[in-house]
Structure formats: C-alpha cells, structure tokens
Coordinates of C-alpha atoms and ligand atoms in Angstrom, one line a residue:
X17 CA -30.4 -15.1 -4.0
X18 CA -26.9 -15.8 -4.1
X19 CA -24.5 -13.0 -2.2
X20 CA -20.9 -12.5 -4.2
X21 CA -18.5 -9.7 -3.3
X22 CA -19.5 -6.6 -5.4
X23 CA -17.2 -6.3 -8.5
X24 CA -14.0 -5.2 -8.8
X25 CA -13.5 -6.2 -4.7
X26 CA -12.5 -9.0 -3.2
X27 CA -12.0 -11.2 0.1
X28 CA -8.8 -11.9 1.5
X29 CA -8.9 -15.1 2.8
X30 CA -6.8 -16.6 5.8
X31 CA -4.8 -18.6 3.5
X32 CA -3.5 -15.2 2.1
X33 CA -3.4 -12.7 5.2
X34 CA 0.7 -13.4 6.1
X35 CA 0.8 -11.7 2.9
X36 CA -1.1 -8.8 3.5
X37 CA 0.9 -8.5 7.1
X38 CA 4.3 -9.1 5.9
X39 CA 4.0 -6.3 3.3
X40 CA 2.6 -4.0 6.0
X41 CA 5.5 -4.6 8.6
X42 CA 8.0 -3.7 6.0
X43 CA 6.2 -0.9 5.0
X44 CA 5.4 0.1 9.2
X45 CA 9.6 -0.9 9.6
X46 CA 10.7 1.7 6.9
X47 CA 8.1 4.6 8.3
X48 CA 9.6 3.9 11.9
X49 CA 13.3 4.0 10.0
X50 CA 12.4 7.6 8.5
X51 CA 10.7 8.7 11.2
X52 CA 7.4 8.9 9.4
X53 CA 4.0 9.1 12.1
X54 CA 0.8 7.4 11.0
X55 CA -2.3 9.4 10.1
X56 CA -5.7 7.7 9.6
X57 CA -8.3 9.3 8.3
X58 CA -12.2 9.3 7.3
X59 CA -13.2 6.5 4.6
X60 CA -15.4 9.4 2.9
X61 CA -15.3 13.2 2.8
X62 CA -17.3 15.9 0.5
X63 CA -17.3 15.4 -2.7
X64 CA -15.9 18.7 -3.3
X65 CA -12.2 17.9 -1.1
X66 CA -11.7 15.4 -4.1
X67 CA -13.2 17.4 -7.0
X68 CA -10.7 20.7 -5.9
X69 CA -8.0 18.4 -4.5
X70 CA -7.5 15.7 -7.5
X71 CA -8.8 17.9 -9.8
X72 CA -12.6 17.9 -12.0
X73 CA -11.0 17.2 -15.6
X74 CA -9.4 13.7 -13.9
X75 CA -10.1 10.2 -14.9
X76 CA -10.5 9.9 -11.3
X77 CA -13.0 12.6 -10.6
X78 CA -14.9 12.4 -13.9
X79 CA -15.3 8.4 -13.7
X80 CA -14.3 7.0 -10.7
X81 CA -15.7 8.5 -7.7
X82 CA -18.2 6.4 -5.9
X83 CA -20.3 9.3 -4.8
X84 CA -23.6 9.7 -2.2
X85 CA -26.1 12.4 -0.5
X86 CA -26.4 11.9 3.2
X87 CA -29.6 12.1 4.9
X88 CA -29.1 15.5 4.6
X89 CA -28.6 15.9 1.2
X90 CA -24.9 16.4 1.2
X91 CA -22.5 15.0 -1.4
X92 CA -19.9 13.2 -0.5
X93 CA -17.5 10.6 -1.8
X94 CA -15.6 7.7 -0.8
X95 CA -12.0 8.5 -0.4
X96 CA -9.8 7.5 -4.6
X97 CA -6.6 8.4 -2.7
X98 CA -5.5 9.6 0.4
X99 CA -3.5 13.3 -0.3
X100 CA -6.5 15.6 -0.3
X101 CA -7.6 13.9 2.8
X102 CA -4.1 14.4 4.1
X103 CA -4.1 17.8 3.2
X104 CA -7.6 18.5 4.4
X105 CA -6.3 17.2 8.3
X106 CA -3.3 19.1 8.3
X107 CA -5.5 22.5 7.8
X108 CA -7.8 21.2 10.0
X109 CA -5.7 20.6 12.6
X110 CA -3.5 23.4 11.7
X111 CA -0.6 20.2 12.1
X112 CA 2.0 23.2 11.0
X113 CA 1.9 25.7 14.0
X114 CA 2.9 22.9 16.8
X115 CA 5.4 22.1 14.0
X116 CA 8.6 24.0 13.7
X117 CA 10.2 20.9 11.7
X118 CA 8.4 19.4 8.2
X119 CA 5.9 16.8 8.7
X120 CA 6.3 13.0 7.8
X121 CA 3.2 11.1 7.7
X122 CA 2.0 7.8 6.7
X123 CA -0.8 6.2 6.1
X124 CA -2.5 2.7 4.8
X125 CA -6.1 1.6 3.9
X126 CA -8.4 1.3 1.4
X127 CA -9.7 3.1 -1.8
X128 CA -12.3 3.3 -4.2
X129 CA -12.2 3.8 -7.8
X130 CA -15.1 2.8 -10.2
X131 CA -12.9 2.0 -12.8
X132 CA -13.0 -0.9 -15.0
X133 CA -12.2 -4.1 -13.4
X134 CA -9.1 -5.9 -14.8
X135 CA -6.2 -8.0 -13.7
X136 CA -4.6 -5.1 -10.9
X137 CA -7.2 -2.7 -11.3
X138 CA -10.0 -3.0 -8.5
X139 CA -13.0 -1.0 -7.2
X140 CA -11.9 -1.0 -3.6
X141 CA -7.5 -1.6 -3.4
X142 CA -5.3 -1.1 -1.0
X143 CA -2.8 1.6 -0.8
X144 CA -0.1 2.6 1.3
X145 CA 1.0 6.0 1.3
X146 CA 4.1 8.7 2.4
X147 CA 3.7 12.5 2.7
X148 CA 6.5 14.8 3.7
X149 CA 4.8 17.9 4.3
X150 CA 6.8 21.7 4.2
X151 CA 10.4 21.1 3.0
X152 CA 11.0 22.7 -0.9
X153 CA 14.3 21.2 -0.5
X154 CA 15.1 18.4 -3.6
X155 CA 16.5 16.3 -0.2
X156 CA 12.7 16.1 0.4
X157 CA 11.6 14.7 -3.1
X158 CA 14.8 12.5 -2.5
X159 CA 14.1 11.3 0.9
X160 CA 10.0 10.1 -0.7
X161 CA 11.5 8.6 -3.9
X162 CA 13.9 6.4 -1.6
X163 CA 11.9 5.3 0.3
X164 CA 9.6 4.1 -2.3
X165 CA 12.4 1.9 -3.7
X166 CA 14.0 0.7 -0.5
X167 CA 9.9 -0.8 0.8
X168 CA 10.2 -3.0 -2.7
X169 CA 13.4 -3.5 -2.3
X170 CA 12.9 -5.1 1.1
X171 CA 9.8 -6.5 -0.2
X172 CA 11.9 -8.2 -2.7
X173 CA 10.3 -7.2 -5.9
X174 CA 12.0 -8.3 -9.1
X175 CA 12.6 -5.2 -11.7
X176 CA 11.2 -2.8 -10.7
X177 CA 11.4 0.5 -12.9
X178 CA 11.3 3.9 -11.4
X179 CA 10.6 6.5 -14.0
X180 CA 11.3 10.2 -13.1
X181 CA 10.5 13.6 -15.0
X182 CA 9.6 17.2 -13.7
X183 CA 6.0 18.8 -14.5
X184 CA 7.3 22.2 -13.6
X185 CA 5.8 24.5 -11.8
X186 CA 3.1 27.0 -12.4
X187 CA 5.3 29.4 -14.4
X188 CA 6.9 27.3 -16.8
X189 CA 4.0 25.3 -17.2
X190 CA 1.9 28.2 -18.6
X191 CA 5.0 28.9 -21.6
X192 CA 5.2 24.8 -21.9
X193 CA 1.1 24.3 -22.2
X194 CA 1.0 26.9 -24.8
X195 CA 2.9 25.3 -27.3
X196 CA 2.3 21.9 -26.4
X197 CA -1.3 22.8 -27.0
X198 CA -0.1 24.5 -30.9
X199 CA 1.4 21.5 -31.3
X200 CA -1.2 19.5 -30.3
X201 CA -4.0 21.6 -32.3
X202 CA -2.4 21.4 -35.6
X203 CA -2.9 17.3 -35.3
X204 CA -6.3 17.9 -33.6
X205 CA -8.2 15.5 -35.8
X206 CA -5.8 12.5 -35.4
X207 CA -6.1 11.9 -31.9
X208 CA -8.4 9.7 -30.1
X209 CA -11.7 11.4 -28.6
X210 CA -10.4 11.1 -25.3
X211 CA -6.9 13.2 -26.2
X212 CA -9.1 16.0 -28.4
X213 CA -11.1 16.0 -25.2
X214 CA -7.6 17.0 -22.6
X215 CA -5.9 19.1 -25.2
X216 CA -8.1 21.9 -24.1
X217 CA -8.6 21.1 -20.1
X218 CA -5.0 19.6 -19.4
X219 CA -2.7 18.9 -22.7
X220 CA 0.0 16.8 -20.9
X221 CA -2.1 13.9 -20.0
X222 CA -2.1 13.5 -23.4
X223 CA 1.2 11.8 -23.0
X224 CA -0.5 8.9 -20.8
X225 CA -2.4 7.9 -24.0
X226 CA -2.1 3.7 -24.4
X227 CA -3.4 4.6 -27.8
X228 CA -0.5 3.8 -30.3
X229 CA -1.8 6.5 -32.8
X230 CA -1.6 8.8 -30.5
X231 CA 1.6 7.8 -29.0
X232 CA 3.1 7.9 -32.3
X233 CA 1.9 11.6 -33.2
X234 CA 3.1 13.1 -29.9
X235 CA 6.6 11.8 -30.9
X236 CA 7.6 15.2 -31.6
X237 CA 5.8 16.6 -29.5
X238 CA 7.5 19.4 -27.2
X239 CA 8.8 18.3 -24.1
X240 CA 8.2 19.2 -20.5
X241 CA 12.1 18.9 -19.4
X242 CA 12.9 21.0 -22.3
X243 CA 11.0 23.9 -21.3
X244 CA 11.7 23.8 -17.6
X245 CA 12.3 27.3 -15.9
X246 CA 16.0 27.6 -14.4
X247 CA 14.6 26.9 -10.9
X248 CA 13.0 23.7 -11.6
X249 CA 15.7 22.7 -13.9
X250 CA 18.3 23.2 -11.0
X251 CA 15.4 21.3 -8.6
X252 CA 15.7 18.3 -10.8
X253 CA 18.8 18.3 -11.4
X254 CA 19.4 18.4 -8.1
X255 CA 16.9 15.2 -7.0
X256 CA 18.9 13.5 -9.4
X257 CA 22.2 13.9 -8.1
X258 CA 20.6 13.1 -4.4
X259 CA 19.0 9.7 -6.1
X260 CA 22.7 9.0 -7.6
X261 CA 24.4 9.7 -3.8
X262 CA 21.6 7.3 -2.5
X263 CA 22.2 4.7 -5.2
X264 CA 18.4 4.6 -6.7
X265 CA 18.2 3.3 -10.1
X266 CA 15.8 5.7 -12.1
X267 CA 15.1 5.9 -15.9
X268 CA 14.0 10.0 -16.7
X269 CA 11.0 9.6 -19.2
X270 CA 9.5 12.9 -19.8
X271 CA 6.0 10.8 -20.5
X272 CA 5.6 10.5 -16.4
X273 CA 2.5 13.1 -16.2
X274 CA 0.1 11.2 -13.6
X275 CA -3.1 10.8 -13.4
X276 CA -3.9 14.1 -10.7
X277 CA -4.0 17.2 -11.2
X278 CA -1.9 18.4 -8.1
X279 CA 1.5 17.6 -9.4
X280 CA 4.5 20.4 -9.6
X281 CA 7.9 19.7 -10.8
X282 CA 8.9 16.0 -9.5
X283 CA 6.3 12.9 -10.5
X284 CA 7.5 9.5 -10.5
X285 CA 5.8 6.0 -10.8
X286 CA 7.3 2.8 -10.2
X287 CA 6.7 0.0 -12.4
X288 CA 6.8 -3.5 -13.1
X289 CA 7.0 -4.4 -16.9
X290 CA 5.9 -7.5 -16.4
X291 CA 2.5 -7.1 -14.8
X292 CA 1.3 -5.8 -18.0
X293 CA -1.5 -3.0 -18.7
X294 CA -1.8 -1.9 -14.7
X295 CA 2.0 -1.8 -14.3
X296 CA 2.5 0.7 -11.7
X297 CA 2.9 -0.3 -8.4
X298 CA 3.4 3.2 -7.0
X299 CA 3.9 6.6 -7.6
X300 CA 3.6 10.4 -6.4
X301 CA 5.6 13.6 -7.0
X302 CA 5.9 17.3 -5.4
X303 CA 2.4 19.4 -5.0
X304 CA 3.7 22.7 -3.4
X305 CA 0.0 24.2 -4.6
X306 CA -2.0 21.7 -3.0
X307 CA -2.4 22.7 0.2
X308 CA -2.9 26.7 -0.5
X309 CA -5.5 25.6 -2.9
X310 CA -7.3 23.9 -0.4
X311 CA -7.6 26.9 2.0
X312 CA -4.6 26.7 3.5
X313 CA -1.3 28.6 4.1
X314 CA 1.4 28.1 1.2
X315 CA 3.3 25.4 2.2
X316 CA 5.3 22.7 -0.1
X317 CA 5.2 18.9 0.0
X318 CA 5.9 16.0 -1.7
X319 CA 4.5 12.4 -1.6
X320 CA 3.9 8.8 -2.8
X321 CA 1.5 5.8 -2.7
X322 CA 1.3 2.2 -3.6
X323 CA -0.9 0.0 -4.4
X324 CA -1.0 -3.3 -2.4
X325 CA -2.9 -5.9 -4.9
X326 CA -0.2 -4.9 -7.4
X327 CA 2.4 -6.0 -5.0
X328 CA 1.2 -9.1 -4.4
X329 CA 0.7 -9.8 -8.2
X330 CA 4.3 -9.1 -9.2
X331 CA 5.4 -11.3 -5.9
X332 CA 3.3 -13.8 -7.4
X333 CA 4.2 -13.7 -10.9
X334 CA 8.1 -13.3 -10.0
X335 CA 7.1 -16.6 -8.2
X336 CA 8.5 -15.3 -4.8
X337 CA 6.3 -17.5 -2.0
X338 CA 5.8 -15.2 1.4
X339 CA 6.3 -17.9 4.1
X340 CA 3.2 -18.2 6.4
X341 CA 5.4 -17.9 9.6
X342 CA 2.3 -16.8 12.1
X343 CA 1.6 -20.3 12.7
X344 CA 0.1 -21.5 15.7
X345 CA 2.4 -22.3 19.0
X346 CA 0.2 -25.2 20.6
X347 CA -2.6 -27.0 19.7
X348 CA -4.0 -28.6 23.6
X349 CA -5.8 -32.1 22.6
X350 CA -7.9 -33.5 25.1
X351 CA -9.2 -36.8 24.5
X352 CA -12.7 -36.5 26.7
X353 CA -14.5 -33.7 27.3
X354 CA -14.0 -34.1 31.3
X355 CA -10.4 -33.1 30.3
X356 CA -11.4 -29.8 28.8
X357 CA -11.3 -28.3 32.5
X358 CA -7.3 -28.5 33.0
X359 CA -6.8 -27.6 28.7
X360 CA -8.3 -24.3 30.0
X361 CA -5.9 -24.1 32.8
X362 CA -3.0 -25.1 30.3
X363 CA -4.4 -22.2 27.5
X364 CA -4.3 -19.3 29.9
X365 CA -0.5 -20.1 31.4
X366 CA 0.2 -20.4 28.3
X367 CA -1.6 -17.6 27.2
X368 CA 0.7 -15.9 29.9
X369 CA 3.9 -16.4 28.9
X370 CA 2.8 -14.7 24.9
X371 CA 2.0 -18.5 23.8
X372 CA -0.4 -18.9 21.5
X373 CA -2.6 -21.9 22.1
X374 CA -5.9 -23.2 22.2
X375 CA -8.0 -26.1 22.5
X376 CA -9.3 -28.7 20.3
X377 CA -12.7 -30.2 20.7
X378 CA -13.1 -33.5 22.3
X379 CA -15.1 -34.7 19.4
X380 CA -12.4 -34.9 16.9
X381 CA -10.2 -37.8 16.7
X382 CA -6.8 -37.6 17.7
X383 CA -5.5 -38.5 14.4
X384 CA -7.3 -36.0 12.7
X385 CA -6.0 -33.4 15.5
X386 CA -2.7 -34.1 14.6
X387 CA -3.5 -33.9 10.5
X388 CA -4.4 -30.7 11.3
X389 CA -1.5 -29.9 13.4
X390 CA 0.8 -30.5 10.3
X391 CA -1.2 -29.0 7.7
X392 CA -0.8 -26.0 9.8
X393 CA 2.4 -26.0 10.8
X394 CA 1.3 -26.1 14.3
X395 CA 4.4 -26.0 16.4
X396 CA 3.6 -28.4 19.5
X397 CA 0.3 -30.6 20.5
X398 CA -0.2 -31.5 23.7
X399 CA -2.3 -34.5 24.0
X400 CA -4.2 -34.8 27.5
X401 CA -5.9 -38.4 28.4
X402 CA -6.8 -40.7 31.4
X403 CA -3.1 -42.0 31.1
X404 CA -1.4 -38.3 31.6
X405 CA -4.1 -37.4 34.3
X406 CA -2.8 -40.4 36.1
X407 CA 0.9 -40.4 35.8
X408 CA 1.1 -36.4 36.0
X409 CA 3.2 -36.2 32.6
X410 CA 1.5 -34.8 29.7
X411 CA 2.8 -36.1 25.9
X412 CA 4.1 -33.0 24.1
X413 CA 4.4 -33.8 20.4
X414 CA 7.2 -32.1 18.3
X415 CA 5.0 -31.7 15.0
X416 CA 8.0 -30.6 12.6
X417 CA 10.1 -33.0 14.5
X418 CA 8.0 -35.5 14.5
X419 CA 9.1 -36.6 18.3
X420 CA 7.4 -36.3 21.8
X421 CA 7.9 -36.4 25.0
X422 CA 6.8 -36.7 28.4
X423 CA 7.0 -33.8 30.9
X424 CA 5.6 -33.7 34.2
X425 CA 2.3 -31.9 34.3
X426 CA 3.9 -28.4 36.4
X427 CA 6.5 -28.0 33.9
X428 CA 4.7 -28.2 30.2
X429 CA 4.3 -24.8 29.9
X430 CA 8.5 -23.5 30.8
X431 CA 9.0 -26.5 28.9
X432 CA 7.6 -25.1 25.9
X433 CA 8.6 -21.7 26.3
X434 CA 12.4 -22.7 25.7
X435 CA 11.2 -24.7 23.0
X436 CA 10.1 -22.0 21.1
X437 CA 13.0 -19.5 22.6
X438 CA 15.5 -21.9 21.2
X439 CA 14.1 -22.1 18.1
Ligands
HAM18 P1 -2.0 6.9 -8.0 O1 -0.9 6.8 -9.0 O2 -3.3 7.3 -8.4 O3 -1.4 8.0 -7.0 O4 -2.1 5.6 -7.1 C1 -0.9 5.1 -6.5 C2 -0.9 3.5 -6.7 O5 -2.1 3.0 -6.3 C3 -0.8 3.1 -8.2 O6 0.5 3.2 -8.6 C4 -1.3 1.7 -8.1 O7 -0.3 0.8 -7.7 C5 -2.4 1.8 -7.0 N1 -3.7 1.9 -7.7 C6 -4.3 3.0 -8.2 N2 -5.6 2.7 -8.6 C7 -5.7 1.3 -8.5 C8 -6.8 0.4 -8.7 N3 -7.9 0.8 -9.3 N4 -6.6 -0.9 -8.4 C9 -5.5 -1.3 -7.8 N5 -4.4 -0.5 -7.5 C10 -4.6 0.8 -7.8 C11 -2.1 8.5 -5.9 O8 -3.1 7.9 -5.4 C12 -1.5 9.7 -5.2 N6 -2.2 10.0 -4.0 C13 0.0 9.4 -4.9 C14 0.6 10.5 -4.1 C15 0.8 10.6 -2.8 N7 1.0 11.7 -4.6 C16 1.5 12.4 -3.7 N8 1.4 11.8 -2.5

C-alpha cells in the first residue's frame, strides 16, 4: 500500500517553511505591537461548543465538521475555527473577573473543514486569528479591522480588498429578516435548492449565493444597511470614520454576510480578486451575543481570522519570492573521520556563542560538501585536515564570497562571530 497525505491536507516541506515562519513573525510582531496575548487551545471540543457557537443551519456545521465518539461515547469535533473555543476558555477561566480592562487575544493553528477540496480550500488549513473581547466601543471593531490590514500590509500582499457592512443587531435584524424573507418568498421558486433551503433558517446568507440566477434576483432585494436601527447605524458610521482617521481602504458592500451564525453589526472579509473562487484571505466581525449564548455573562467582542494557505497563494501568484534567510552559519568539514573529535569541539563553541553549525560526515567528498554549502546558502565551511591539524590554522571558506582564509585554530570561532556581526 502506498501512504499519501489524506485529501484536502498537505505537507509543508523544508524548502517552504521560511514561508510559513515569516508570515508568523509578522503576524507574532503586530500582536506584540497591539498588545494582543496568545491563547492556545484544544485541537477538538464537543460537538455541541461548535453546533451552538457557529451555529446548526451553517455550511460549516451541516457539512464540514469532522466529528467522533470517544471511548465513551461522547461527540466531539475537531476545532472549524477558533472563536467558540475562545469563548468557551474565557468562561471557563472566567478570564473577565481578573480583568478590569478588555481582553486581546491571539491565536494560530490549524483547522478542519470537510469541505470540497480546491485550489485554497483545504481539509486541515491554517489560520491565524485576533479577538478583542468586552469593548462595545466602534474603536474596538476599528482597532481588529486595522490590524487585519496592517499584517497584509506588512506581509506585502498586492490588492487586497476589504469589504465592510453591518448585520445589525438582534432588534433590527428581526424588522430586516421579515421583509427580506417577503421578498424572498414571492421569488421562492427561482432560487437554487440551497437558497429555498436558508430563506426559512437564515435569509441573508442568501446573499453569499455564487449562483448568478440568484445573484441576479436578489438585486432588489432589501438591504441590511437600509434597515439598520439608529444605534447600529451610528456604530457603523462610526467604524467608518475611525477606518478613514487610520487610513484603511474599505469598499462597504452590503453582500458581506459570512458564513457563521454569531455575527452582529460589523462583518468584514478581506479579499484578493485575483485568487479566484476562494478569495478571502480573512475575515470576522462583532458577536456581542456569542459569549451569553454560550453560558456566559453578556459581554461584547469583536474578531478576525486568516487563513494562511491563501496567503501564500496570493504571495505566489503576485510573484512576491519570501527569501529563505534561516540559512545555516557553518558547515564544519572534516576530511577523516579521526578529525570528527575536534569538529565536536568546534560545534559546541560555536554552538555557544548562538552559531549555528554542524558537522559533515567524513564520507562525503569535499567538493560535494561545498556544493552543498552553496546550494544552501551556507554562510562559512570550515574545512579540517592533516594539514590544519598540523600548522594549527583551520581554512575558513567565505561561501558567498567565494574567499578563505587561514585562522589560527583558538581564534576560528571570534573569528566568525564578527563575521556574521558585521554582516
Ligand atoms: P472564516 O471566514 O470562516 O472566519 O475563516 C477565516 C479565513 O480562514 C477565511 O477568510 C480563509 O482565508 C480561511 N479559510 C476558511 N476555510 C478555509 C479552508 N477550507 N481552506 C483554506 N482556508 C480557509 C472564521 O473562521 C471566524 N472564526 C473569524 C472570526 C474571528 N470572527 C470573529 N473572530
């Protein structure tokens, strides 16, 4: 039997893990800017966190959830997203009572939907994640939404689109869902299965149809933004103007409804027109219901999350290289195994001064040693033979330089260190 990685997951490979690290210190830079703590949290919980958290009429929870009994016959599911998990800790915990300020947390890991596997959709992806837990305040939805577009802006993603609208609150939605569903109803028969299907269990997803049809018969369909109440129409007016002081580019399009069911007044998504069908490369909103409807004490927040792989693919596609700077410091050649004694010696000074080094094996020939010391942008070789032994210098190569030198045996390793300090 031949072993393959389960569809719709992948390996990352060594050639491609600078990637992976340089988008995480950007994104670890920016939580350290706004003060954000990390949070990690359990790869599974009960089925039933996700079903009330992201809500049972979801794509998400309908399709996607990769769900299991324990020996005990207990459902559980591995973790689509990371706010109900979030929200679950912070109860837990009870995070707000040693809090007299709003929370900040972050968080990055992996996912699991069982969706369809296609060009930046996967069955296990990568998302990173911000949650500002307890402030109301439209500085709060601000504060998320920048910081969103300041990661891919120091990520340097090409055109990216940040798309804004409100989904109200509980109030307005109840007026809004009425006649959106009249609306809907009297064109019942036109839509797509899937749209007759949500007019009844949640009628604005209808609006995150890709089907043309229906696109085109919810053109005059009522509006969300139109039928905001006064205080969520100040709220958002009021993000906006924060957005505009902070010099964020957004487009509103009242079609933003998300996927989750959790969402009150702001939801955003940030996309990338040229990645085609899976264009969103991150997104979130306000969901000041979320945590009171998971058993806890009414308390308002507002996140977002991206997704990593789609990151990558819009670096790629924008043709933007990630430089592979973590390469080695020095590669230690000795020519004979006898000389393998005082490489050791030479690794763990080295090793000392935050050098990273290590040995080759005497087997190889020193001309394939140093192919391999330019192919991997090895920064110095040392080579280490019965001529160094006896004259007490050691040849230090200068791969990108192409030079050596040699340096008495006691001095290689400060030798190198100002090397690299100078560099
Ligand atoms: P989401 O829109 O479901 O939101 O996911 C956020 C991002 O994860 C998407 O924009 C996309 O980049 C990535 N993503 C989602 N599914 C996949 C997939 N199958 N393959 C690859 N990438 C994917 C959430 O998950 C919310 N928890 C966001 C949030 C945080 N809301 C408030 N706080």
């Amino acid at each position: 039997m031949k072993f393959q990685a389960p569809r719709g997951t992948y390996d990352i490979l060594p050639d491609e893990a600078h990637k992976w690290h340089y988008l995480e210190k950007i994104i670890r830079k920016n939580a350290k800017f706004f003060d954000y703590k990390e949070i990690r949290f359990p790869i599974f919980e009960r089925l039933e966190l996700f079903q009330r958290g992201v809500g049972k009429s979801t794509d998400i929870v309908e399709k996607e959830m990769y769900v299991f009994k324990d020996k005990k016959g207990r459902n559980f599911a591995l973790r689509p997203e990371g706010t109900a998990s979030i929200v679950r800790a912070y109860i837990e915990h009870n995070m707000n009572s040693s809090q007299k300020n709003p929370l900040r947390l972050f968080y990055f890991g992996p996912m699991f939907r069982y969706a369809r596997p296609q060009k930046g959709r996967y069955r296990q992806f990568y998302q990173f994640g911000f949650e500002y837990i307890g402030n109301p305040e439209p500085i709060a939805d601000a504060e998320i939404i920048a910081i969103g577009w300041k990661i891919y802006q120091d990520m340097k993603i090409p055109n990216v689109n940040l798309e804004l609208n409100s989904v109200g609150c509980v109030n307005c939605r109840r007026k809004y869902y009425k006649e959106l569903k009249k609306f809907l109803i009297r064109k019942r028969g036109n839509f797509c299965s899937v749209c007759q299907k949500r007019m009844n269990s949640n009628p604005m997803r209808t609006f995150d149809c890709k089907n043309k049809n229906c696109q085109n018969l919810l053109n005059n369909a009522p509006i969300m933004l139109e039928n905001l109440c006064p205080e969520c129409e100040s709220h958002f007016q009021k993000v906006l103007d924060l957005l505009n002081q902070m010099n964020v580019k957004y487009n509103v399009n009242s079609k933003i409804v998300r996927g989750l069911d959790y969402y009150t007044r702001t939801a955003f998504e940030y996309k990338i027109e040229y990645l085609g069908a899976q264009d969103a490369i991150g997104g979130g909103g306000r969901y000041d219901e979320l945590i009171e409807y998971l058993g806890g004490k009414s308390t308002p927040a507002v996140g977002l999350s991206g997704g990593l792989e789609r990151i990558i693919l819009s670096l790629n596609e924008a043709k933007i290289d990630i430089q592979n700077e973590e390469s080695l410091d020095v590669f230690i050649i000795p020519l004979e195994e006898k000389f393998v004694k005082i490489s050791i010696e030479i690794m763990q000074k080295l090793h000392k001064k935050s050098i990273s080094s290590i040995i080759s094996d005497s087997q190889t020939s020193l001309k394939n040693n140093l192919k391999y010391c330019d192919e991997n942008r090895v920064k110095f070789a040392i080579i280490i033979g019965e001529n160094e032994i006896k004259s007490k210098e050691f040849t230090i190569k200068n791969i990108n330089e192409k030079s050596q030198k040699k340096i008495p045996t006691n001095e290689v390793c400060e030798y190198i260190f100002i090397q690299l300090k100078n560099n």
